[in-house]
Amino acid sequence: MRRIGVAFGGGGARGLVHVGILRALHKRKKFLPSIVAGTSAGSLAAALYAGGLSQNQIEETAKKFDWFHHVIDFADTVKNVLEKKRGGLVSNANLGDTINKLIDDRSFDELDIDLAVIATDIENLRRVIFTSHRVAEKIDKKELLRFLPEPTDLKPGCSTMIISDYNDVGMAVRASCAIPGFFLPVEIRGMRLLDGGIVDQVPVDVIKAMGADTTIGICLALSVLPQKIKTPADAMEGTIGVLGIHQLRKSLDMADIGFQISGIEKRSIINIKQYDLIDLGEQHMSYWLDVLAEKVKLKKYST
C-alpha cells in the first residue's frame, strides 16, 4: 500500500484550519496519512493526530484551547527573567505539558503514526527534526539536502540535525511553536530552539524523506501578508513573509498536492476563537482530495 504523508504548515492561531484538514481526511479514510510532519501550529495538529486522538477529541481540544491555561507559563517567564535568559517576552512552557497530557505522555517511538516535529537552532544555523528511532533509521537524508542544502565554502546553507532519542513530544512541539521575539527560546540539549517555520514552513521534504509515496502540503502563511504597511510590525511581518515565498513555493511544488489556504487574509494569528476556520480547512481539503483521487485514478488507468 502507498504511504500518504501530510505536512502541516505554521500559521499561529490560524492553525485551526488544520483541524478541518483532519476532518476531511477522516471522512475519506483511504487518504488518512501514516506519516505526518509539522511546523509551529502544524506540529501541534500533527502531534495530536499521531498521538491517536479521535477527530472529536481534536475538535473538542481546539475549542477549549486557551493561551493562558494551555500555552503561556508566567512562573517560567519570571524565572527566565531572573536568570537573565532573554530572547522573547513570555514562556510557552505550558504547551509542552498540554500536549503530553493529551497524548498520554507517549514518546515518538510509542506513537502508531510516524511523526516529525521541526524546530530551528538559529545560533548554530541548523534545522532540528525530532522524530522516532524507526524514522531516523530509514530517513532519506539526500531528500532533506535537496530542499535545504548544507553550507559549503562557496555558498551559504543550513545544516539539519535529526534527533531520535528525545522522548518528550510536547517539548519538541513547544520548541517548534516558539515564535521569535514573542516566546522565549526553548532549551533542549544545550540548544536554544525557536519556531521551525524559520527554516521549513511546510515540511514536505521531511515527509518525503520519511518515506511517503503520496504527499500533501498545506500552507497558511502567504495569505497573511499585510495589504498595507501601517505599523513597524506590519513592515517586519511583510518583509519576513516575502523573503519566505521562495521557500514556500519550493515546498508546495515538491508535493503531489500542495496548496495555500485562501480566505484567511485578514484573520488574526493570535485569536484562537475563530472556529469557522475549521470549516474552511475542511472545504479546502475536500476539494484537493477530489483532485488527488482523480490523479490516482488516471495513474492507475495509464499503467
mmCIF file of C-alpha atoms in Angstrom:
data_model
loop_
_atom_site.group_PDB
_atom_site.id
_atom_site.type_symbol
_atom_site.label_atom_id
_atom_site.label_comp_id
_atom_site.label_asym_id
_atom_site.label_seq_id
_atom_site.Cartn_x
_atom_site.Cartn_y
_atom_site.Cartn_z
ATOM 1 C CA MET A 1 0.000 0.000 0.000
ATOM 2 C CA ARG A 2 1.134 3.513 -0.744
ATOM 3 C CA ARG A 3 2.012 5.601 2.309
ATOM 4 C CA ILE A 4 0.347 9.014 2.465
ATOM 5 C CA GLY A 5 2.186 11.844 4.194
ATOM 6 C CA VAL A 6 0.839 15.229 5.240
ATOM 7 C CA ALA A 7 2.978 18.295 6.004
ATOM 8 C CA PHE A 8 1.145 20.753 8.261
ATOM 9 C CA GLY A 9 2.416 24.322 7.907
ATOM 10 C CA GLY A 10 2.723 27.032 10.536
ATOM 11 C CA GLY A 11 0.339 29.934 10.963
ATOM 12 C CA GLY A 12 -0.271 30.824 14.609
ATOM 13 C CA ALA A 13 -3.931 30.739 15.646
ATOM 14 C CA ARG A 14 -4.859 30.212 12.016
ATOM 15 C CA GLY A 15 -3.675 26.649 12.640
ATOM 16 C CA LEU A 16 -7.335 25.917 13.463
ATOM 17 C CA VAL A 17 -7.556 25.290 9.725
ATOM 18 C CA HIS A 18 -5.649 22.052 10.293
ATOM 19 C CA VAL A 19 -8.497 20.699 12.429
ATOM 20 C CA GLY A 20 -10.697 20.976 9.348
ATOM 21 C CA ILE A 21 -7.983 19.400 7.209
ATOM 22 C CA LEU A 22 -8.018 16.378 9.524
ATOM 23 C CA ARG A 23 -11.823 16.278 9.475
ATOM 24 C CA ALA A 24 -11.822 15.996 5.688
ATOM 25 C CA LEU A 25 -9.143 13.289 5.790
ATOM 26 C CA HIS A 26 -11.131 11.282 8.340
ATOM 27 C CA LYS A 27 -14.169 11.421 6.052
ATOM 28 C CA ARG A 28 -12.070 9.962 3.202
ATOM 29 C CA LYS A 29 -10.342 7.224 5.170
ATOM 30 C CA LYS A 30 -8.367 5.868 2.240
ATOM 31 C CA PHE A 31 -6.397 9.122 2.347
ATOM 32 C CA LEU A 32 -5.632 9.055 6.074
ATOM 33 C CA PRO A 33 -1.880 9.620 6.478
ATOM 34 C CA SER A 34 0.523 7.192 8.126
ATOM 35 C CA ILE A 35 3.262 9.861 8.050
ATOM 36 C CA VAL A 36 2.892 13.406 9.381
ATOM 37 C CA ALA A 37 5.251 16.301 9.961
ATOM 38 C CA GLY A 38 4.515 19.733 11.306
ATOM 39 C CA THR A 39 5.979 23.165 11.812
ATOM 40 C CA SER A 40 4.799 25.563 14.531
ATOM 41 C CA ALA A 41 0.977 25.351 14.751
ATOM 42 C CA GLY A 42 1.182 22.497 12.265
ATOM 43 C CA SER A 43 3.319 20.489 14.683
ATOM 44 C CA LEU A 44 0.533 20.696 17.256
ATOM 45 C CA ALA A 45 -2.033 19.256 14.817
ATOM 46 C CA ALA A 46 0.397 16.570 13.653
ATOM 47 C CA ALA A 47 1.219 15.538 17.229
ATOM 48 C CA LEU A 48 -2.430 15.216 18.263
ATOM 49 C CA TYR A 49 -3.223 13.133 15.191
ATOM 50 C CA ALA A 50 -0.146 10.922 15.625
ATOM 51 C CA GLY A 51 -0.989 10.655 19.330
ATOM 52 C CA GLY A 52 -4.160 8.755 18.456
ATOM 53 C CA LEU A 53 -6.767 11.355 19.366
ATOM 54 C CA SER A 54 -10.062 10.914 17.570
ATOM 55 C CA GLN A 55 -11.388 13.688 15.351
ATOM 56 C CA ASN A 56 -13.977 14.561 18.007
ATOM 57 C CA GLN A 57 -11.250 14.799 20.661
ATOM 58 C CA ILE A 58 -9.143 17.048 18.430
ATOM 59 C CA GLU A 59 -12.093 19.359 17.765
ATOM 60 C CA GLU A 60 -13.060 19.478 21.439
ATOM 61 C CA THR A 61 -9.445 20.281 22.345
ATOM 62 C CA ALA A 62 -9.328 23.092 19.766
ATOM 63 C CA LYS A 63 -12.489 24.673 21.149
ATOM 64 C CA LYS A 64 -11.276 24.535 24.761
ATOM 65 C CA PHE A 65 -7.795 25.816 23.952
ATOM 66 C CA ASP A 66 -6.737 28.924 25.861
ATOM 67 C CA TRP A 67 -3.472 30.885 25.726
ATOM 68 C CA PHE A 68 -3.287 31.443 29.486
ATOM 69 C CA HIS A 69 -4.035 27.866 30.539
ATOM 70 C CA HIS A 70 -2.557 25.761 27.781
ATOM 71 C CA VAL A 71 0.381 27.780 26.433
ATOM 72 C CA ILE A 72 1.787 30.675 28.472
ATOM 73 C CA ASP A 73 3.566 29.937 31.755
ATOM 74 C CA PHE A 74 4.051 33.133 33.779
ATOM 75 C CA ALA A 75 6.065 31.429 36.533
ATOM 76 C CA ASP A 76 8.564 30.155 33.968
ATOM 77 C CA THR A 77 8.598 33.609 32.347
ATOM 78 C CA VAL A 78 9.614 35.228 35.650
ATOM 79 C CA LYS A 79 12.209 32.530 36.270
ATOM 80 C CA ASN A 80 13.817 33.198 32.886
ATOM 81 C CA VAL A 81 13.843 36.940 33.508
ATOM 82 C CA LEU A 82 15.514 36.485 36.896
ATOM 83 C CA GLU A 83 18.114 34.203 35.311
ATOM 84 C CA LYS A 84 18.593 36.813 32.552
ATOM 85 C CA LYS A 85 17.639 34.354 29.841
ATOM 86 C CA ARG A 86 16.152 36.598 27.210
ATOM 87 C CA GLY A 87 15.178 36.234 23.583
ATOM 88 C CA GLY A 88 11.417 36.567 23.952
ATOM 89 C CA LEU A 89 8.627 38.097 26.018
ATOM 90 C CA VAL A 90 6.910 35.085 27.612
ATOM 91 C CA SER A 91 7.433 31.362 28.128
ATOM 92 C CA ASN A 92 5.228 28.809 26.330
ATOM 93 C CA ALA A 93 6.169 26.059 28.816
ATOM 94 C CA ASN A 94 2.535 25.071 29.472
ATOM 95 C CA LEU A 95 2.181 23.993 25.838
ATOM 96 C CA GLY A 96 4.543 21.063 26.289
ATOM 97 C CA ASP A 97 2.620 19.818 29.315
ATOM 98 C CA THR A 98 -0.683 20.252 27.470
ATOM 99 C CA ILE A 99 0.441 18.142 24.504
ATOM 100 C CA ASN A 100 1.964 15.397 26.643
ATOM 101 C CA LYS A 101 -1.189 15.105 28.732
ATOM 102 C CA LEU A 102 -3.350 14.802 25.619
ATOM 103 C CA ILE A 103 -1.192 12.034 24.114
ATOM 104 C CA ASP A 104 -0.782 10.194 27.441
ATOM 105 C CA ASP A 105 2.918 11.052 27.725
ATOM 106 C CA ARG A 106 3.875 8.793 24.841
ATOM 107 C CA SER A 107 7.252 9.209 23.167
ATOM 108 C CA PHE A 108 7.882 9.438 19.423
ATOM 109 C CA ASP A 109 8.676 5.707 19.387
ATOM 110 C CA GLU A 110 5.403 4.841 21.099
ATOM 111 C CA LEU A 111 3.196 6.574 18.540
ATOM 112 C CA ASP A 112 1.386 4.473 15.915
ATOM 113 C CA ILE A 113 1.878 7.163 13.258
ATOM 114 C CA ASP A 114 5.318 8.331 12.101
ATOM 115 C CA LEU A 115 5.743 11.900 13.350
ATOM 116 C CA ALA A 116 8.381 14.580 12.783
ATOM 117 C CA VAL A 117 8.433 17.979 14.503
ATOM 118 C CA ILE A 118 10.535 20.804 13.058
ATOM 119 C CA ALA A 119 12.350 23.466 15.111
ATOM 120 C CA THR A 120 15.162 25.942 14.416
ATOM 121 C CA ASP A 121 18.529 26.351 16.123
ATOM 122 C CA ILE A 122 19.322 29.888 14.971
ATOM 123 C CA GLU A 123 22.551 30.180 16.944
ATOM 124 C CA ASN A 124 24.048 27.232 15.040
ATOM 125 C CA LEU A 125 22.224 27.835 11.732
ATOM 126 C CA ARG A 126 20.503 24.473 11.942
ATOM 127 C CA ARG A 127 17.150 22.827 11.281
ATOM 128 C CA VAL A 128 16.288 20.342 14.024
ATOM 129 C CA ILE A 129 13.981 17.404 13.281
ATOM 130 C CA PHE A 130 12.554 15.481 16.233
ATOM 131 C CA THR A 131 11.291 12.001 15.365
ATOM 132 C CA SER A 132 11.368 8.313 16.336
ATOM 133 C CA HIS A 133 14.189 5.777 16.056
ATOM 134 C CA ARG A 134 12.332 3.890 13.314
ATOM 135 C CA VAL A 135 12.003 7.023 11.186
ATOM 136 C CA ALA A 136 15.594 8.153 11.774
ATOM 137 C CA GLU A 137 16.925 4.771 10.647
ATOM 138 C CA LYS A 138 15.245 4.957 7.251
ATOM 139 C CA ILE A 139 15.041 8.702 6.587
ATOM 140 C CA ASP A 140 16.437 9.752 3.214
ATOM 141 C CA LYS A 141 18.961 12.472 4.025
ATOM 142 C CA LYS A 142 19.509 13.204 0.331
ATOM 143 C CA GLU A 143 15.871 14.319 0.127
ATOM 144 C CA LEU A 144 16.421 16.703 3.029
ATOM 145 C CA LEU A 145 19.542 18.149 1.405
ATOM 146 C CA ARG A 146 17.688 18.655 -1.864
ATOM 147 C CA PHE A 147 15.410 21.144 -0.147
ATOM 148 C CA LEU A 148 17.834 22.645 2.372
ATOM 149 C CA PRO A 149 21.485 22.217 1.293
ATOM 150 C CA GLU A 150 24.336 22.206 3.789
ATOM 151 C CA PRO A 151 26.690 25.227 3.765
ATOM 152 C CA THR A 152 29.854 24.993 1.679
ATOM 153 C CA ASP A 153 32.997 27.086 1.353
ATOM 154 C CA LEU A 154 31.423 28.913 -1.592
ATOM 155 C CA LYS A 155 27.721 29.042 -0.721
ATOM 156 C CA PRO A 156 25.637 29.588 2.416
ATOM 157 C CA GLY A 157 23.343 26.849 3.652
ATOM 158 C CA CYS A 158 21.686 25.367 6.700
ATOM 159 C CA SER A 159 22.585 22.077 8.339
ATOM 160 C CA THR A 160 20.000 19.565 9.576
ATOM 161 C CA MET A 161 20.119 17.643 12.849
ATOM 162 C CA ILE A 162 17.880 14.605 13.327
ATOM 163 C CA ILE A 163 17.126 13.789 16.972
ATOM 164 C CA SER A 164 15.571 10.362 17.554
ATOM 165 C CA ASP A 165 16.454 9.717 21.198
ATOM 166 C CA TYR A 166 14.419 12.531 22.724
ATOM 167 C CA ASN A 167 11.201 11.221 24.283
ATOM 168 C CA ASP A 168 9.402 14.463 25.095
ATOM 169 C CA VAL A 169 6.988 15.095 22.206
ATOM 170 C CA GLY A 170 5.376 18.051 23.997
ATOM 171 C CA MET A 171 8.714 19.774 24.492
ATOM 172 C CA ALA A 172 9.536 19.343 20.795
ATOM 173 C CA VAL A 173 6.177 20.860 19.809
ATOM 174 C CA ARG A 174 6.776 23.688 22.250
ATOM 175 C CA ALA A 175 10.113 24.435 20.543
ATOM 176 C CA SER A 176 8.528 24.290 17.093
ATOM 177 C CA CYS A 177 5.912 26.851 18.214
ATOM 178 C CA ALA A 178 8.343 29.322 19.847
ATOM 179 C CA ILE A 179 7.568 32.363 17.679
ATOM 180 C CA PRO A 180 10.728 34.525 17.515
ATOM 181 C CA GLY A 181 10.590 37.642 19.661
ATOM 182 C CA PHE A 182 7.356 36.630 21.360
ATOM 183 C CA PHE A 183 8.090 33.302 23.031
ATOM 184 C CA LEU A 184 11.330 32.592 24.847
ATOM 185 C CA PRO A 185 13.675 30.112 23.114
ATOM 186 C CA VAL A 186 13.174 26.534 24.308
ATOM 187 C CA GLU A 187 16.304 24.935 25.727
ATOM 188 C CA ILE A 188 16.929 21.339 24.654
ATOM 189 C CA ARG A 189 20.355 19.702 24.902
ATOM 190 C CA GLY A 190 22.272 22.944 25.010
ATOM 191 C CA MET A 191 20.374 24.436 22.073
ATOM 192 C CA ARG A 192 18.001 27.405 22.322
ATOM 193 C CA LEU A 193 15.331 26.490 19.810
ATOM 194 C CA LEU A 194 12.750 28.629 18.039
ATOM 195 C CA ASP A 195 9.890 28.248 15.568
ATOM 196 C CA GLY A 196 10.503 25.663 12.838
ATOM 197 C CA GLY A 197 8.965 27.977 10.238
ATOM 198 C CA ILE A 198 12.189 29.967 10.129
ATOM 199 C CA VAL A 199 13.778 27.192 8.066
ATOM 200 C CA ASP A 200 10.917 24.935 6.872
ATOM 201 C CA GLN A 201 7.395 26.360 6.965
ATOM 202 C CA VAL A 202 5.702 23.440 5.196
ATOM 203 C CA PRO A 203 7.938 20.361 5.666
ATOM 204 C CA VAL A 204 7.049 18.456 2.515
ATOM 205 C CA ASP A 205 10.693 17.484 2.089
ATOM 206 C CA VAL A 206 10.578 15.869 5.520
ATOM 207 C CA ILE A 207 7.553 13.648 4.809
ATOM 208 C CA LYS A 208 9.134 12.627 1.502
ATOM 209 C CA ALA A 209 12.355 11.761 3.319
ATOM 210 C CA MET A 210 10.304 9.776 5.866
ATOM 211 C CA GLY A 211 9.064 7.508 3.082
ATOM 212 C CA ALA A 212 5.734 8.989 1.974
ATOM 213 C CA ASP A 213 4.741 7.893 -1.539
ATOM 214 C CA THR A 214 1.903 10.416 -1.819
ATOM 215 C CA THR A 215 2.495 13.825 -0.258
ATOM 216 C CA ILE A 216 0.158 16.653 0.755
ATOM 217 C CA GLY A 217 1.457 20.063 1.868
ATOM 218 C CA ILE A 218 -0.736 22.725 3.474
ATOM 219 C CA CYS A 219 0.444 26.340 3.630
ATOM 220 C CA LEU A 220 -1.176 29.029 5.798
ATOM 221 C CA ALA A 221 1.482 31.710 5.510
ATOM 222 C CA LEU A 222 1.168 33.646 2.243
ATOM 223 C CA SER A 223 -2.428 34.699 2.784
ATOM 224 C CA VAL A 224 -1.490 36.852 5.755
ATOM 225 C CA LEU A 225 0.971 39.235 4.142
ATOM 226 C CA PRO A 226 -0.194 42.728 5.187
ATOM 227 C CA GLN A 227 -2.184 44.520 2.498
ATOM 228 C CA LYS A 228 -0.944 47.901 3.745
ATOM 229 C CA ILE A 229 2.049 48.848 5.864
ATOM 230 C CA LYS A 230 0.583 50.771 8.800
ATOM 231 C CA THR A 231 2.905 49.845 11.651
ATOM 232 C CA PRO A 232 6.504 48.695 12.182
ATOM 233 C CA ALA A 233 5.095 45.228 12.958
ATOM 234 C CA ASP A 234 3.377 45.188 9.543
ATOM 235 C CA ALA A 235 6.676 46.076 7.885
ATOM 236 C CA MET A 236 8.539 43.320 9.717
ATOM 237 C CA GLU A 237 5.856 40.684 9.097
ATOM 238 C CA GLY A 238 5.619 41.631 5.447
ATOM 239 C CA THR A 239 9.389 41.513 4.955
ATOM 240 C CA ILE A 240 9.671 38.086 6.567
ATOM 241 C CA GLY A 241 6.697 36.850 4.551
ATOM 242 C CA VAL A 242 8.092 37.985 1.210
ATOM 243 C CA LEU A 243 11.521 36.507 1.978
ATOM 244 C CA GLY A 244 9.827 33.181 2.675
ATOM 245 C CA ILE A 245 7.868 32.992 -0.599
ATOM 246 C CA HIS A 246 10.600 31.122 -2.466
ATOM 247 C CA GLN A 247 10.877 28.534 0.303
ATOM 248 C CA LEU A 248 7.116 28.048 0.453
ATOM 249 C CA ARG A 249 6.769 27.718 -3.308
ATOM 250 C CA LYS A 250 9.583 25.173 -3.393
ATOM 251 C CA SER A 251 7.896 23.129 -0.647
ATOM 252 C CA LEU A 252 4.465 23.110 -2.273
ATOM 253 C CA ASP A 253 5.910 22.286 -5.705
ATOM 254 C CA MET A 254 7.537 19.197 -4.175
ATOM 255 C CA ALA A 255 4.169 17.817 -3.006
ATOM 256 C CA ASP A 256 1.754 15.733 -5.054
ATOM 257 C CA ILE A 257 -0.912 18.062 -3.692
ATOM 258 C CA GLY A 258 0.471 21.325 -2.309
ATOM 259 C CA PHE A 259 -1.789 24.292 -1.718
ATOM 260 C CA GLN A 260 -2.184 27.621 0.050
ATOM 261 C CA ILE A 261 -5.306 28.156 2.167
ATOM 262 C CA SER A 262 -7.133 31.179 0.781
ATOM 263 C CA GLY A 263 -9.713 33.313 2.536
ATOM 264 C CA ILE A 264 -7.711 33.997 5.699
ATOM 265 C CA GLU A 265 -6.057 37.223 4.590
ATOM 266 C CA LYS A 266 -7.481 39.282 7.453
ATOM 267 C CA ARG A 267 -7.510 36.583 10.113
ATOM 268 C CA SER A 268 -5.671 37.038 13.394
ATOM 269 C CA ILE A 269 -2.593 34.991 14.242
ATOM 270 C CA ILE A 270 -3.446 35.221 17.970
ATOM 271 C CA ASN A 271 -7.253 34.865 18.157
ATOM 272 C CA ILE A 272 -7.865 31.181 18.878
ATOM 273 C CA LYS A 273 -11.663 31.537 18.832
ATOM 274 C CA GLN A 274 -12.000 31.721 15.022
ATOM 275 C CA TYR A 275 -13.761 28.358 14.848
ATOM 276 C CA ASP A 276 -15.124 28.876 11.340
ATOM 277 C CA LEU A 277 -11.546 28.290 10.165
ATOM 278 C CA ILE A 278 -12.173 24.598 10.863
ATOM 279 C CA ASP A 279 -14.920 24.514 8.224
ATOM 280 C CA LEU A 280 -12.678 26.464 5.839
ATOM 281 C CA GLY A 281 -9.939 23.866 6.230
ATOM 282 C CA GLU A 282 -12.381 21.041 5.567
ATOM 283 C CA GLN A 283 -13.646 22.739 2.397
ATOM 284 C CA HIS A 284 -10.143 23.196 1.008
ATOM 285 C CA MET A 285 -9.008 19.678 1.859
ATOM 286 C CA SER A 286 -12.176 18.095 0.423
ATOM 287 C CA TYR A 287 -11.581 19.865 -2.877
ATOM 288 C CA TRP A 288 -7.944 18.810 -3.073
ATOM 289 C CA LEU A 289 -8.742 15.217 -2.110
ATOM 290 C CA ASP A 290 -11.046 15.096 -5.140
ATOM 291 C CA VAL A 291 -8.121 16.324 -7.235
ATOM 292 C CA LEU A 292 -5.848 13.700 -5.678
ATOM 293 C CA ALA A 293 -8.402 10.931 -6.255
ATOM 294 C CA GLU A 294 -8.563 11.878 -9.926
ATOM 295 C CA LYS A 295 -4.771 11.829 -10.163
ATOM 296 C CA VAL A 296 -4.674 8.351 -8.624
ATOM 297 C CA LYS A 297 -7.389 7.135 -10.980
ATOM 298 C CA LEU A 298 -5.542 8.474 -14.058
ATOM 299 C CA LYS A 299 -2.279 6.929 -12.891
ATOM 300 C CA LYS A 300 -3.905 3.513 -12.437
ATOM 301 C CA TYR A 301 -5.533 3.788 -15.864
ATOM 302 C CA SER A 302 -2.248 4.747 -17.553
ATOM 303 C CA THR A 303 -0.449 1.748 -16.058
#
